């Protein structure tokens, strides 16, 4: 009787070990989205003058506090500005530079710039991904006639590339979108 119990236990143990082989394909690791608390756009006038900084900081994310949005000054009509976009995760110490990751994964990201009605401003991409499609962490902005309106920066994750330059055609998921009120004088 003991032999039967021992053989049964041995067979059951062998069955358990066979079911847990190292060749099993477990679930794929989840690539968690980065937290972006801050966007800062620094616009340097090509012909000299005052640097314009657009910034938004939202340390509580979807919490009850609204982001702190600031525009350091007005743009000058007829001036072209070249700028860089900095994305940070300030929930970590020191803050994590998310822009570096976006640029590393350039084929999976694209910034879109949306100029609101009434604002005389044009934008263009300065940097591109490895396939020559727009990335947009670097931007050129030309201020037209005196006006006021909004400029929205939207970072999409896994957009269709190439696309027609619109959020609708690009698809993907929005990592961050921020609206700034701009005045051209």
CSV table of C-alpha atoms in Angstrom, one decimal:
chain,number,residue,atom,x,y,z
A,1,UNK,CA,0.0,0.0,0.0
A,2,UNK,CA,2.9,2.3,0.8
A,3,UNK,CA,4.4,1.6,-2.6
A,4,UNK,CA,1.2,2.6,-4.4
A,5,UNK,CA,0.9,5.9,-2.4
A,6,UNK,CA,4.6,6.6,-3.0
A,7,UNK,CA,4.3,5.9,-6.7
A,8,UNK,CA,1.1,8.0,-6.9
A,9,UNK,CA,2.9,10.9,-5.2
A,10,UNK,CA,5.9,10.5,-7.4
A,11,UNK,CA,3.7,10.6,-10.6
A,12,UNK,CA,1.8,13.6,-9.3
A,13,UNK,CA,5.1,15.5,-8.6
A,14,UNK,CA,6.4,14.6,-12.0
A,15,UNK,CA,3.2,15.9,-13.6
A,16,UNK,CA,3.5,19.2,-11.7
A,17,UNK,CA,7.1,19.7,-12.8
A,18,UNK,CA,6.2,19.0,-16.4
A,19,UNK,CA,3.5,21.6,-16.3
A,20,UNK,CA,5.9,24.3,-15.2
A,21,UNK,CA,8.6,24.1,-17.9
A,22,UNK,CA,10.9,27.1,-18.6
A,23,UNK,CA,9.7,27.0,-22.2
A,24,UNK,CA,6.3,28.4,-21.4
A,25,UNK,CA,5.5,31.7,-22.9
A,26,UNK,CA,4.4,33.8,-20.0
A,27,UNK,CA,2.6,37.1,-20.4
A,28,UNK,CA,4.6,39.9,-22.1
A,29,UNK,CA,6.0,42.5,-19.8
A,30,UNK,CA,3.9,45.6,-19.7
A,31,UNK,CA,5.7,48.7,-21.0
A,32,UNK,CA,4.2,51.3,-18.7
A,33,UNK,CA,3.6,54.8,-20.0
A,34,UNK,CA,5.8,57.4,-18.6
A,35,UNK,CA,4.4,60.1,-16.3
A,36,UNK,CA,4.7,63.6,-17.8
A,37,UNK,CA,4.2,66.3,-15.2
A,38,UNK,CA,5.8,69.2,-17.0
A,39,UNK,CA,6.1,70.5,-20.6
A,40,UNK,CA,8.4,73.5,-21.3
A,41,UNK,CA,8.8,75.0,-24.7
A,42,UNK,CA,11.8,77.4,-25.1
A,43,UNK,CA,11.5,79.7,-28.1
A,44,UNK,CA,14.7,81.6,-29.1
A,45,UNK,CA,14.3,84.4,-31.6
A,46,UNK,CA,16.5,83.8,-34.7
A,47,UNK,CA,17.3,87.5,-35.0
A,48,UNK,CA,18.0,88.3,-31.4
A,49,UNK,CA,15.6,89.5,-28.8
A,50,UNK,CA,13.7,88.1,-25.8
A,51,UNK,CA,13.5,84.3,-25.3
A,52,UNK,CA,9.8,83.2,-24.9
A,53,UNK,CA,9.1,80.3,-22.5
A,54,UNK,CA,5.8,78.3,-22.4
A,55,UNK,CA,5.5,76.0,-19.5
A,56,UNK,CA,2.9,73.9,-17.8
A,57,UNK,CA,3.4,71.9,-14.6
A,58,UNK,CA,0.8,69.5,-13.2
A,59,UNK,CA,2.3,67.6,-10.3
A,60,UNK,CA,-1.0,65.9,-9.3
A,61,UNK,CA,-1.8,64.6,-12.8
A,62,UNK,CA,-5.6,63.9,-12.9
A,63,UNK,CA,-5.9,65.2,-9.3
A,64,UNK,CA,-8.0,68.2,-8.3
A,65,UNK,CA,-5.4,70.8,-8.9
A,66,UNK,CA,-5.2,72.5,-12.3
A,67,UNK,CA,-1.9,72.7,-14.0
A,68,UNK,CA,0.2,75.9,-13.6
A,69,UNK,CA,0.4,77.3,-17.1
A,70,UNK,CA,2.7,80.3,-17.9
A,71,UNK,CA,3.8,82.2,-21.0
A,72,UNK,CA,6.9,84.4,-20.2
A,73,UNK,CA,6.1,87.1,-22.7
A,74,UNK,CA,4.6,88.2,-26.1
A,75,UNK,CA,6.0,87.2,-29.4
A,76,UNK,CA,7.2,89.9,-31.8
A,77,UNK,CA,5.4,90.2,-35.2
A,78,UNK,CA,7.5,89.1,-38.1
A,79,UNK,CA,9.9,87.2,-35.9
A,80,UNK,CA,10.9,83.5,-36.4
A,81,UNK,CA,11.7,81.5,-33.2
A,82,UNK,CA,13.5,78.2,-33.0
A,83,UNK,CA,12.6,76.1,-30.0
A,84,UNK,CA,13.0,72.9,-28.0
A,85,UNK,CA,10.4,71.0,-26.1
A,86,UNK,CA,11.4,69.6,-22.7
A,87,UNK,CA,9.2,67.0,-21.0
A,88,UNK,CA,9.8,66.0,-17.4
A,89,UNK,CA,8.5,63.6,-14.8
A,90,UNK,CA,8.9,65.7,-11.6
A,91,UNK,CA,7.3,63.0,-9.4
A,92,UNK,CA,10.9,61.6,-9.3
A,93,UNK,CA,14.0,63.0,-7.6
A,94,UNK,CA,15.9,64.1,-9.6
A,95,UNK,CA,13.2,64.8,-12.3
A,96,UNK,CA,13.3,62.3,-15.2
A,97,UNK,CA,13.9,63.8,-18.7
A,98,UNK,CA,11.1,62.2,-20.8
A,99,UNK,CA,12.2,64.1,-23.9
A,100,UNK,CA,15.2,61.8,-24.1
A,101,UNK,CA,13.0,58.8,-24.2
A,102,UNK,CA,10.7,60.3,-26.8
A,103,UNK,CA,13.7,61.0,-29.0
A,104,UNK,CA,15.0,57.5,-28.4
A,105,UNK,CA,11.7,56.0,-29.5
A,106,UNK,CA,11.2,58.6,-32.3
A,107,UNK,CA,9.4,56.1,-34.6
A,108,UNK,CA,6.7,55.7,-31.8
A,109,UNK,CA,6.1,59.4,-31.1
A,110,UNK,CA,5.1,62.7,-32.8
A,111,UNK,CA,4.3,66.2,-31.6
A,112,UNK,CA,1.4,68.0,-33.2
A,113,UNK,CA,1.1,71.8,-33.1
A,114,UNK,CA,-2.4,73.3,-33.4
A,115,UNK,CA,-2.8,77.0,-34.0
A,116,UNK,CA,-6.2,78.3,-32.8
A,117,UNK,CA,-8.4,80.6,-34.7
A,118,UNK,CA,-7.4,84.3,-34.7
A,119,UNK,CA,-3.7,83.6,-34.0
A,120,UNK,CA,-1.4,84.6,-36.9
A,121,UNK,CA,1.4,82.0,-36.3
A,122,UNK,CA,2.9,79.3,-38.4
A,123,UNK,CA,4.8,76.2,-37.1
A,124,UNK,CA,7.1,73.7,-38.7
A,125,UNK,CA,9.0,70.6,-37.7
A,126,UNK,CA,12.8,70.9,-37.2
A,127,UNK,CA,13.6,67.3,-36.2
A,128,UNK,CA,12.5,64.0,-37.7
A,129,UNK,CA,12.5,60.2,-36.9
A,130,UNK,CA,14.9,57.7,-38.5
A,131,UNK,CA,12.5,57.3,-41.4
A,132,UNK,CA,12.2,61.0,-42.2
A,133,UNK,CA,8.8,61.5,-40.6
A,134,UNK,CA,8.2,64.4,-38.2
A,135,UNK,CA,9.1,64.0,-34.6
A,136,UNK,CA,8.7,67.6,-33.4
A,137,UNK,CA,10.7,67.9,-30.1
A,138,UNK,CA,12.3,70.8,-32.0
A,139,UNK,CA,10.1,73.5,-33.6
A,140,UNK,CA,10.2,76.6,-35.7
A,141,UNK,CA,7.5,79.2,-35.1
A,142,UNK,CA,7.0,82.3,-37.2
A,143,UNK,CA,4.9,85.1,-35.7
A,144,UNK,CA,2.8,87.0,-38.2
A,145,UNK,CA,0.6,90.1,-37.6
A,146,UNK,CA,-0.4,91.2,-34.1
A,147,UNK,CA,-3.0,88.8,-32.8
A,148,UNK,CA,-4.0,86.6,-29.8
A,149,UNK,CA,-5.1,83.0,-29.8
A,150,UNK,CA,-4.0,79.5,-28.7
A,151,UNK,CA,-1.2,77.2,-29.6
A,152,UNK,CA,-1.7,73.6,-28.5
A,153,UNK,CA,1.1,71.0,-28.2
A,154,UNK,CA,0.0,67.4,-28.4
A,155,UNK,CA,2.4,64.4,-28.1
A,156,UNK,CA,1.0,61.2,-29.6
A,157,UNK,CA,2.3,57.8,-28.8
A,158,UNK,CA,2.3,55.3,-31.7
A,159,UNK,CA,0.7,57.5,-34.3
A,160,UNK,CA,0.4,56.3,-37.9
A,161,UNK,CA,3.5,57.4,-39.8
A,162,UNK,CA,3.5,59.0,-42.3
A,163,UNK,CA,0.3,60.9,-41.6
A,164,UNK,CA,-1.3,64.1,-43.0
A,165,UNK,CA,-0.3,66.2,-40.0
A,166,UNK,CA,-3.6,66.0,-38.3
A,167,UNK,CA,-4.4,64.3,-35.0
A,168,UNK,CA,-7.4,62.5,-36.6
A,169,UNK,CA,-5.3,60.9,-39.3
A,170,UNK,CA,-2.4,60.1,-37.0
A,171,UNK,CA,-4.4,58.2,-34.4
A,172,UNK,CA,-2.4,56.8,-31.5
A,173,UNK,CA,-2.7,57.8,-27.9
A,174,UNK,CA,-2.2,61.2,-26.4
A,175,UNK,CA,0.7,61.3,-23.9
A,176,UNK,CA,0.2,65.0,-23.2
A,177,UNK,CA,-1.7,67.9,-24.6
A,178,UNK,CA,-1.3,71.5,-23.4
A,179,UNK,CA,-2.9,74.7,-24.6
A,180,UNK,CA,-1.1,78.0,-24.3
A,181,UNK,CA,-2.6,81.5,-25.0
A,182,UNK,CA,-0.2,83.4,-27.2
A,183,UNK,CA,0.0,87.1,-28.0
A,184,UNK,CA,1.8,88.5,-31.1
A,185,UNK,CA,2.5,92.2,-30.8
